[in-house]
Amino acid sequence: MDTNHMDDGSSTDGMEMEIMPGYIELITRAYSVIFSAFRDCKDCGLELSSKTLLDHAYITWTEIFMFIMCAVMWTKVRRGLAVYIFEPFGQWCCIPSKDVSKMPESAWKLVFYTMSWSYSTYLLFFTSYSFFQNPPSVFYDWKSGMSVPTDIAIAYLIQGSFYGHSIYATVYMDAWRKDSLVMVVHHFITLALITFSYAFRYHNIGILVLFLHDINDIQLEFTKVNVYFKIRGGKEYFINDVLSNMGAVSFSITWFWFRLYWFPLKVLWASCVTSIQSVPNIPFYFFFNTLLFSLLLMNIYWFLFIVLFVVKVLTGQMKEVNDVREYEEDELKERTDTNDQMSTEGKHVQNGTTKKKHQ
């Protein structure tokens, strides 16, 4: 790791600032470049991939150990905050009992994503990095095995270990939702992007990807926390209703703006089109772009939930802000009954009790 930003390609001296393309230009240019790269890749295959991985991937056992330790730490921190702060606070505020168990998840994510997005915002707008203003610069002066600036390495350790924790948390700690399986896939893809982009020294574009995604998680969890606190002691509080509505509106707008506008036109343009111009024969070009396009498809999938939410509000099917990914009480009861039946038929239940998810 190195604190010298200039080795990282953040300098744009002598480099012309490129104008962000439109959707049509992105599609046509990306298709042309990807097809041309595939046609010219005569030796593509498992053997070349293995050689490229050995030649260009740089990651140490110390970094792997730190990743594992931090992932465990996030799990312990979340559990401690839930048990000793979030749940007692929810009970003290007299929020409905069904929300006391769900609120700590949103409160924890709100705390983490606010911290992580603030740090990536600092890196992109309050340092010498110009990746947001000039996305193609993420590949300027790229070298295999180049040093990773310390400030970016810290961001990678925080985010990588958190997504390692999140895979476990989605399965064993979070409430199960209609998109939970997609969420697990998302976490694996994100972790793969973080790990391989760090190993191949594509960390510059990684910071841009994280910045464009974390803001929506802040707004989502802020909205959900206000939904949980809207009713306290059997009384509805107007301020939390207003805040949840404002959060839902801003979440819907920024989801499209950050993930469906800036993400493809900044990140995918840089990774698909300008990367080859800056680094001919760039390692694992198809692999990284496949992961990034998969991330875009999942963003579109989740945007459909947002559209569904807006339609329900406009048509009067939903009178208040709610997470449309959550199972309704009847659906949840049916899933619980089904799981209980499966348990009695073929699964062993230890000591005659079922296991409750940890917070």
Short mmCIF file of C-alpha atoms in Angstrom, two decimals:
data_model
loop_
_atom_site.label_atom_id
_atom_site.label_comp_id
_atom_site.label_asym_id
_atom_site.label_seq_id
_atom_site.Cartn_x
_atom_site.Cartn_y
_atom_site.Cartn_z
CA MET A 1 0.00 0.00 0.00
CA ASP A 2 1.15 3.52 -0.71
CA THR A 3 -0.02 7.00 0.17
CA ASN A 4 1.16 8.50 -3.08
CA HIS A 5 -1.99 9.36 -5.02
CA MET A 6 -0.12 10.22 -8.17
CA ASP A 7 0.99 6.63 -8.72
CA ASP A 8 -2.66 5.67 -8.68
CA GLY A 9 -3.63 7.49 -11.83
CA SER A 10 -5.55 10.28 -10.11
CA SER A 11 -3.57 12.88 -11.94
CA THR A 12 -5.17 14.18 -15.09
CA ASP A 13 -2.30 16.43 -16.14
CA GLY A 14 -2.06 16.29 -19.90
CA MET A 15 -5.21 14.19 -20.05
CA GLU A 16 -8.33 15.60 -21.71
CA MET A 17 -11.52 15.41 -19.67
CA GLU A 18 -13.97 13.15 -21.52
CA ILE A 19 -17.65 14.03 -21.90
CA MET A 20 -20.06 11.49 -20.41
CA PRO A 21 -21.83 9.53 -23.18
CA GLY A 22 -25.55 8.85 -23.61
CA TYR A 23 -27.27 5.48 -23.39
CA ILE A 24 -27.23 4.91 -27.16
CA GLU A 25 -23.55 5.71 -27.46
CA LEU A 26 -22.76 3.45 -24.50
CA ILE A 27 -24.66 0.52 -26.00
CA THR A 28 -23.21 0.86 -29.50
CA ARG A 29 -19.63 1.55 -28.43
CA ALA A 30 -19.64 -1.11 -25.71
CA TYR A 31 -21.01 -3.71 -28.13
CA SER A 32 -18.41 -2.78 -30.74
CA VAL A 33 -15.47 -2.82 -28.31
CA ILE A 34 -16.53 -6.04 -26.54
CA PHE A 35 -17.15 -7.85 -29.84
CA SER A 36 -13.80 -6.66 -31.21
CA ALA A 37 -11.98 -7.72 -28.03
CA PHE A 38 -13.63 -11.13 -28.12
CA ARG A 39 -12.76 -11.61 -31.80
CA ASP A 40 -9.13 -10.67 -31.19
CA CYS A 41 -8.79 -12.93 -28.15
CA LYS A 42 -7.60 -16.05 -29.95
CA ASP A 43 -6.05 -17.67 -26.87
CA CYS A 44 -8.98 -17.04 -24.52
CA GLY A 45 -9.75 -19.99 -22.29
CA LEU A 46 -9.08 -21.59 -18.93
CA GLU A 47 -5.32 -21.88 -19.51
CA LEU A 48 -4.94 -18.17 -20.34
CA SER A 49 -7.22 -17.20 -17.44
CA SER A 50 -5.11 -19.22 -15.00
CA LYS A 51 -1.90 -17.66 -16.31
CA THR A 52 -3.40 -14.16 -16.15
CA LEU A 53 -4.56 -14.76 -12.58
CA LEU A 54 -1.10 -15.88 -11.50
CA ASP A 55 0.67 -13.06 -13.35
CA HIS A 56 -1.51 -10.10 -12.37
CA ALA A 57 -3.40 -10.89 -9.14
CA TYR A 58 -1.67 -9.55 -6.03
CA ILE A 59 -3.09 -10.21 -2.57
CA THR A 60 -1.27 -11.24 0.61
CA TRP A 61 -2.16 -13.67 3.37
CA THR A 62 -2.06 -10.75 5.80
CA GLU A 63 -4.76 -8.97 3.80
CA ILE A 64 -6.88 -12.13 3.71
CA PHE A 65 -6.50 -12.54 7.47
CA MET A 66 -7.50 -8.91 8.07
CA PHE A 67 -10.55 -9.41 5.84
CA ILE A 68 -11.71 -12.45 7.85
CA MET A 69 -11.12 -10.75 11.19
CA CYS A 70 -13.02 -7.62 10.14
CA ALA A 71 -15.93 -9.70 8.77
CA VAL A 72 -16.21 -11.44 12.15
CA MET A 73 -15.89 -8.07 13.87
CA TRP A 74 -18.84 -6.59 11.91
CA THR A 75 -20.98 -9.57 12.94
CA LYS A 76 -20.05 -9.14 16.60
CA VAL A 77 -20.54 -5.36 16.48
CA ARG A 78 -23.95 -5.69 14.86
CA ARG A 79 -25.08 -8.29 17.40
CA GLY A 80 -23.84 -6.15 20.29
CA LEU A 81 -25.56 -3.01 19.00
CA ALA A 82 -28.79 -4.93 18.43
CA VAL A 83 -28.89 -6.53 21.87
CA TYR A 84 -27.62 -3.66 24.00
CA ILE A 85 -28.74 -0.52 22.12
CA PHE A 86 -31.22 -0.91 19.25
CA GLU A 87 -33.67 -3.42 20.75
CA PRO A 88 -33.75 -1.79 24.22
CA PHE A 89 -34.25 1.63 22.57
CA GLY A 90 -37.11 0.28 20.45
CA GLN A 91 -38.74 -1.21 23.53
CA TRP A 92 -38.24 2.03 25.47
CA CYS A 93 -39.94 3.95 22.63
CA CYS A 94 -42.81 1.42 22.74
CA ILE A 95 -42.75 0.63 19.02
CA PRO A 96 -44.89 -2.38 17.97
CA SER A 97 -43.40 -5.69 19.10
CA LYS A 98 -43.26 -7.00 15.52
CA ASP A 99 -40.98 -4.07 14.62
CA VAL A 100 -38.71 -4.36 17.67
CA SER A 101 -37.10 -7.45 16.13
CA LYS A 102 -36.79 -5.93 12.63
CA MET A 103 -35.69 -2.39 13.48
CA PRO A 104 -32.12 -3.30 14.62
CA GLU A 105 -31.30 -4.61 11.13
CA SER A 106 -32.19 -1.28 9.50
CA ALA A 107 -30.56 0.77 12.27
CA TRP A 108 -27.30 -1.17 11.90
CA LYS A 109 -27.26 -0.80 8.10
CA LEU A 110 -28.09 2.90 8.37
CA VAL A 111 -25.09 3.42 10.66
CA PHE A 112 -22.70 1.43 8.47
CA TYR A 113 -23.73 2.80 5.07
CA THR A 114 -23.69 6.38 6.36
CA MET A 115 -20.12 5.84 7.51
CA SER A 116 -18.95 4.03 4.35
CA TRP A 117 -20.61 6.43 1.89
CA SER A 118 -19.26 9.44 3.76
CA TYR A 119 -15.76 8.01 3.42
CA SER A 120 -16.08 7.28 -0.31
CA THR A 121 -17.54 10.79 -0.78
CA TYR A 122 -14.49 12.20 0.99
CA LEU A 123 -12.15 10.23 -1.29
CA LEU A 124 -13.87 11.31 -4.50
CA PHE A 125 -14.57 14.96 -3.74
CA PHE A 126 -12.13 16.11 -1.04
CA THR A 127 -8.86 14.59 -2.24
CA SER A 128 -6.88 14.76 -5.49
CA TYR A 129 -8.80 11.86 -7.09
CA SER A 130 -10.87 12.88 -10.14
CA PHE A 131 -12.56 9.54 -10.86
CA PHE A 132 -16.11 10.87 -10.60
CA GLN A 133 -15.52 13.92 -12.79
CA ASN A 134 -13.43 11.97 -15.30
CA PRO A 135 -14.25 8.23 -15.05
CA PRO A 136 -11.79 7.11 -17.78
CA SER A 137 -9.01 8.33 -15.47
CA VAL A 138 -9.53 5.23 -13.29
CA PHE A 139 -7.28 3.36 -15.73
CA TYR A 140 -4.70 6.09 -16.38
CA ASP A 141 -1.19 4.87 -15.51
CA TRP A 142 -2.46 1.44 -14.48
CA LYS A 143 0.31 -1.08 -13.85
CA SER A 144 0.12 -4.70 -12.81
CA GLY A 145 0.94 -5.01 -9.12
CA MET A 146 0.98 -1.24 -8.57
CA SER A 147 0.72 0.05 -4.99
CA VAL A 148 -2.74 0.69 -3.58
CA PRO A 149 -2.99 4.07 -1.80
CA THR A 150 -3.58 3.57 1.92
CA ASP A 151 -6.82 5.58 1.98
CA ILE A 152 -8.32 3.43 -0.78
CA ALA A 153 -7.01 0.22 0.81
CA ILE A 154 -8.83 1.15 4.03
CA ALA A 155 -12.06 1.63 2.09
CA TYR A 156 -11.60 -1.78 0.46
CA LEU A 157 -10.98 -3.50 3.79
CA ILE A 158 -14.09 -1.91 5.31
CA GLN A 159 -16.35 -2.69 2.36
CA GLY A 160 -14.97 -6.13 1.51
CA SER A 161 -15.24 -7.40 5.07
CA PHE A 162 -18.73 -5.92 5.41
CA TYR A 163 -20.00 -7.81 2.35
CA GLY A 164 -18.37 -10.96 3.68
CA HIS A 165 -20.36 -10.40 6.88
CA SER A 166 -23.49 -9.55 4.85
CA ILE A 167 -23.57 -12.95 3.13
CA TYR A 168 -23.80 -14.60 6.54
CA ALA A 169 -26.17 -11.93 7.88
CA THR A 170 -28.66 -12.21 5.00
CA VAL A 171 -29.05 -15.95 5.57
CA TYR A 172 -28.82 -16.16 9.37
CA MET A 173 -29.59 -12.71 10.82
CA ASP A 174 -31.85 -10.65 8.51
CA ALA A 175 -35.59 -11.03 8.02
CA TRP A 176 -36.20 -13.19 4.94
CA ARG A 177 -37.76 -11.20 2.10
CA LYS A 178 -38.97 -11.82 -1.44
CA ASP A 179 -35.62 -10.69 -2.84
CA SER A 180 -33.36 -12.27 -0.22
CA LEU A 181 -32.01 -14.89 -2.64
CA VAL A 182 -31.17 -12.15 -5.14
CA MET A 183 -29.57 -10.23 -2.28
CA VAL A 184 -27.29 -13.17 -1.49
CA VAL A 185 -26.26 -13.34 -5.17
CA HIS A 186 -25.70 -9.57 -5.10
CA HIS A 187 -23.42 -9.87 -2.07
CA PHE A 188 -21.37 -12.65 -3.72
CA ILE A 189 -20.99 -10.60 -6.92
CA THR A 190 -20.08 -7.46 -4.96
CA LEU A 191 -17.55 -9.37 -2.87
CA ALA A 192 -16.05 -10.87 -6.03
CA LEU A 193 -15.80 -7.42 -7.61
CA ILE A 194 -14.16 -5.97 -4.49
CA THR A 195 -11.72 -8.87 -4.09
CA PHE A 196 -10.65 -9.20 -7.72
CA SER A 197 -10.59 -5.45 -8.41
CA TYR A 198 -8.25 -5.06 -5.43
CA ALA A 199 -6.07 -8.01 -6.50
CA PHE A 200 -5.84 -6.74 -10.10
CA ARG A 201 -5.38 -3.13 -8.95
CA TYR A 202 -8.64 -1.87 -10.41
CA HIS A 203 -9.29 -0.16 -7.08
CA ASN A 204 -9.95 3.26 -8.64
CA ILE A 205 -13.09 2.14 -10.42
CA GLY A 206 -14.08 0.13 -7.35
CA ILE A 207 -14.32 3.29 -5.22
CA LEU A 208 -16.58 4.85 -7.85
CA VAL A 209 -18.86 1.79 -7.86
CA LEU A 210 -19.16 1.84 -4.06
CA PHE A 211 -19.95 5.55 -4.00
CA LEU A 212 -22.74 5.18 -6.57
CA HIS A 213 -24.42 2.34 -4.64
CA ASP A 214 -24.14 3.10 -0.93
CA ILE A 215 -26.23 6.28 -0.95
CA ASN A 216 -29.40 4.34 -1.78
CA ASP A 217 -28.87 2.00 1.14
CA ILE A 218 -28.71 5.00 3.47
CA GLN A 219 -32.02 6.33 2.19
CA LEU A 220 -33.68 2.91 2.25
CA GLU A 221 -32.72 2.17 5.85
CA PHE A 222 -33.51 5.74 6.97
CA THR A 223 -37.00 5.33 5.51
CA LYS A 224 -37.52 1.95 7.16
CA VAL A 225 -36.35 3.18 10.56
CA ASN A 226 -38.90 6.00 10.40
CA VAL A 227 -41.60 3.53 9.38
CA TYR A 228 -40.78 1.43 12.46
CA PHE A 229 -40.87 4.49 14.75
CA LYS A 230 -44.03 5.99 13.24
CA ILE A 231 -46.21 4.27 15.84
CA ARG A 232 -44.95 4.53 19.42
CA GLY A 233 -47.04 3.54 22.38
CA GLY A 234 -50.07 3.06 20.14
CA LYS A 235 -49.86 6.68 18.93
CA GLU A 236 -48.93 7.69 15.39
CA TYR A 237 -46.26 10.40 15.08
CA PHE A 238 -46.60 12.78 12.13
CA ILE A 239 -42.88 13.66 11.94
CA ASN A 240 -41.85 10.05 11.30
CA ASP A 241 -44.57 9.72 8.67
CA VAL A 242 -43.26 12.81 6.86
CA LEU A 243 -39.64 11.65 7.12
CA SER A 244 -40.49 8.17 5.79
CA ASN A 245 -42.34 9.69 2.83
CA MET A 246 -39.47 12.06 2.09
CA GLY A 247 -37.02 9.18 2.34
CA ALA A 248 -39.07 7.03 -0.04
CA VAL A 249 -39.25 9.81 -2.64
CA SER A 250 -35.53 10.63 -2.46
CA PHE A 251 -34.68 6.90 -2.52
CA SER A 252 -36.69 6.37 -5.72
CA ILE A 253 -35.11 9.35 -7.47
CA THR A 254 -31.52 8.67 -6.47
CA TRP A 255 -31.83 4.96 -7.27
CA PHE A 256 -32.44 5.83 -10.90
CA TRP A 257 -29.95 8.70 -10.93
CA PHE A 258 -27.04 6.92 -9.27
CA ARG A 259 -27.53 3.26 -10.24
CA LEU A 260 -29.28 3.45 -13.61
CA TYR A 261 -27.85 6.70 -14.99
CA TRP A 262 -24.43 7.48 -13.51
CA PHE A 263 -23.42 3.84 -12.94
CA PRO A 264 -23.75 2.68 -16.58
CA LEU A 265 -22.67 5.98 -18.15
CA LYS A 266 -19.66 6.46 -15.91
CA VAL A 267 -18.56 3.02 -14.67
CA LEU A 268 -19.57 0.78 -17.56
CA TRP A 269 -18.31 3.30 -20.09
CA ALA A 270 -14.93 3.34 -18.38
CA SER A 271 -14.75 -0.44 -17.89
CA CYS A 272 -16.07 -1.49 -21.32
CA VAL A 273 -14.84 1.21 -23.68
CA THR A 274 -12.02 3.42 -22.39
CA SER A 275 -10.23 0.74 -20.35
CA ILE A 276 -8.92 -0.96 -23.50
CA GLN A 277 -7.81 2.40 -24.88
CA SER A 278 -5.77 3.08 -21.74
CA VAL A 279 -4.62 -0.50 -21.13
CA PRO A 280 -4.50 -2.69 -24.26
CA ASN A 281 -4.97 -6.38 -23.38
CA ILE A 282 -6.24 -5.41 -19.94
CA PRO A 283 -6.38 -8.52 -17.70
CA PHE A 284 -9.74 -10.19 -16.99
CA TYR A 285 -11.62 -7.66 -19.15
CA PHE A 286 -14.58 -9.97 -19.82
CA PHE A 287 -14.79 -11.24 -16.25
CA PHE A 288 -15.04 -7.80 -14.65
CA ASN A 289 -17.46 -6.45 -17.20
CA THR A 290 -19.68 -9.51 -16.78
CA LEU A 291 -19.86 -8.85 -13.03
CA LEU A 292 -20.56 -5.14 -13.56
CA PHE A 293 -23.33 -5.86 -16.06
CA SER A 294 -24.79 -8.42 -13.63
CA LEU A 295 -24.84 -5.68 -11.00
CA LEU A 296 -26.69 -3.42 -13.44
CA LEU A 297 -29.29 -6.13 -14.11
CA MET A 298 -29.91 -6.53 -10.38
CA ASN A 299 -30.27 -2.76 -10.06
CA ILE A 300 -32.93 -2.90 -12.77
CA TYR A 301 -34.63 -5.83 -10.99
CA TRP A 302 -34.83 -3.88 -7.71
CA PHE A 303 -36.01 -0.79 -9.59
CA LEU A 304 -39.08 -2.83 -10.55
CA PHE A 305 -39.91 -3.07 -6.82
CA ILE A 306 -39.64 0.72 -6.64
CA VAL A 307 -41.96 1.09 -9.64
CA LEU A 308 -44.38 -1.37 -8.01
CA PHE A 309 -44.30 0.71 -4.82
CA VAL A 310 -45.02 3.94 -6.73
CA VAL A 311 -47.87 2.31 -8.67
CA LYS A 312 -49.47 1.02 -5.45
CA VAL A 313 -49.27 4.49 -3.88
CA LEU A 314 -50.69 6.26 -6.94
CA THR A 315 -53.55 3.75 -7.34
CA GLY A 316 -54.45 3.87 -3.66
CA GLN A 317 -53.51 0.24 -3.01
CA MET A 318 -50.99 1.43 -0.41
CA LYS A 319 -51.89 4.21 2.02
CA GLU A 320 -48.50 4.48 3.69
CA VAL A 321 -44.84 3.78 3.03
CA ASN A 322 -44.05 0.08 3.26
CA ASP A 323 -41.34 -2.28 2.05
CA VAL A 324 -42.99 -4.17 -0.83
CA ARG A 325 -40.26 -6.83 -0.55
CA GLU A 326 -41.58 -7.84 2.87
CA TYR A 327 -43.91 -10.81 3.04
CA GLU A 328 -47.44 -9.97 4.11
CA GLU A 329 -48.56 -11.47 7.42
CA ASP A 330 -50.65 -14.14 5.65
CA GLU A 331 -47.74 -15.05 3.38
CA LEU A 332 -45.36 -15.12 6.33
CA LYS A 333 -47.71 -17.37 8.31
CA GLU A 334 -48.03 -19.71 5.31
CA ARG A 335 -44.22 -19.89 4.93
CA THR A 336 -43.85 -20.54 8.66
CA ASP A 337 -46.48 -23.29 8.60
CA THR A 338 -44.79 -24.86 5.58
CA ASN A 339 -41.38 -24.77 7.27
CA ASP A 340 -42.84 -26.23 10.47
CA GLN A 341 -44.42 -29.05 8.48
CA MET A 342 -41.12 -29.76 6.73
CA SER A 343 -39.38 -29.79 10.10
CA THR A 344 -41.77 -32.34 11.57
CA GLU A 345 -41.57 -34.54 8.48
CA GLY A 346 -37.89 -34.68 7.75
CA LYS A 347 -35.76 -32.39 9.89
CA HIS A 348 -34.39 -32.93 13.38
CA VAL A 349 -35.41 -30.28 15.91
CA GLN A 350 -32.88 -30.01 18.71
CA ASN A 351 -34.37 -30.19 22.24
CA GLY A 352 -37.84 -29.72 20.78
CA THR A 353 -37.25 -26.06 19.91
CA THR A 354 -36.80 -24.12 16.69
CA LYS A 355 -33.86 -21.79 16.15
CA LYS A 356 -34.49 -18.04 16.14
CA LYS A 357 -32.41 -15.85 13.84
CA HIS A 358 -29.70 -13.84 15.58
CA GLN A 359 -29.79 -10.09 15.32
#
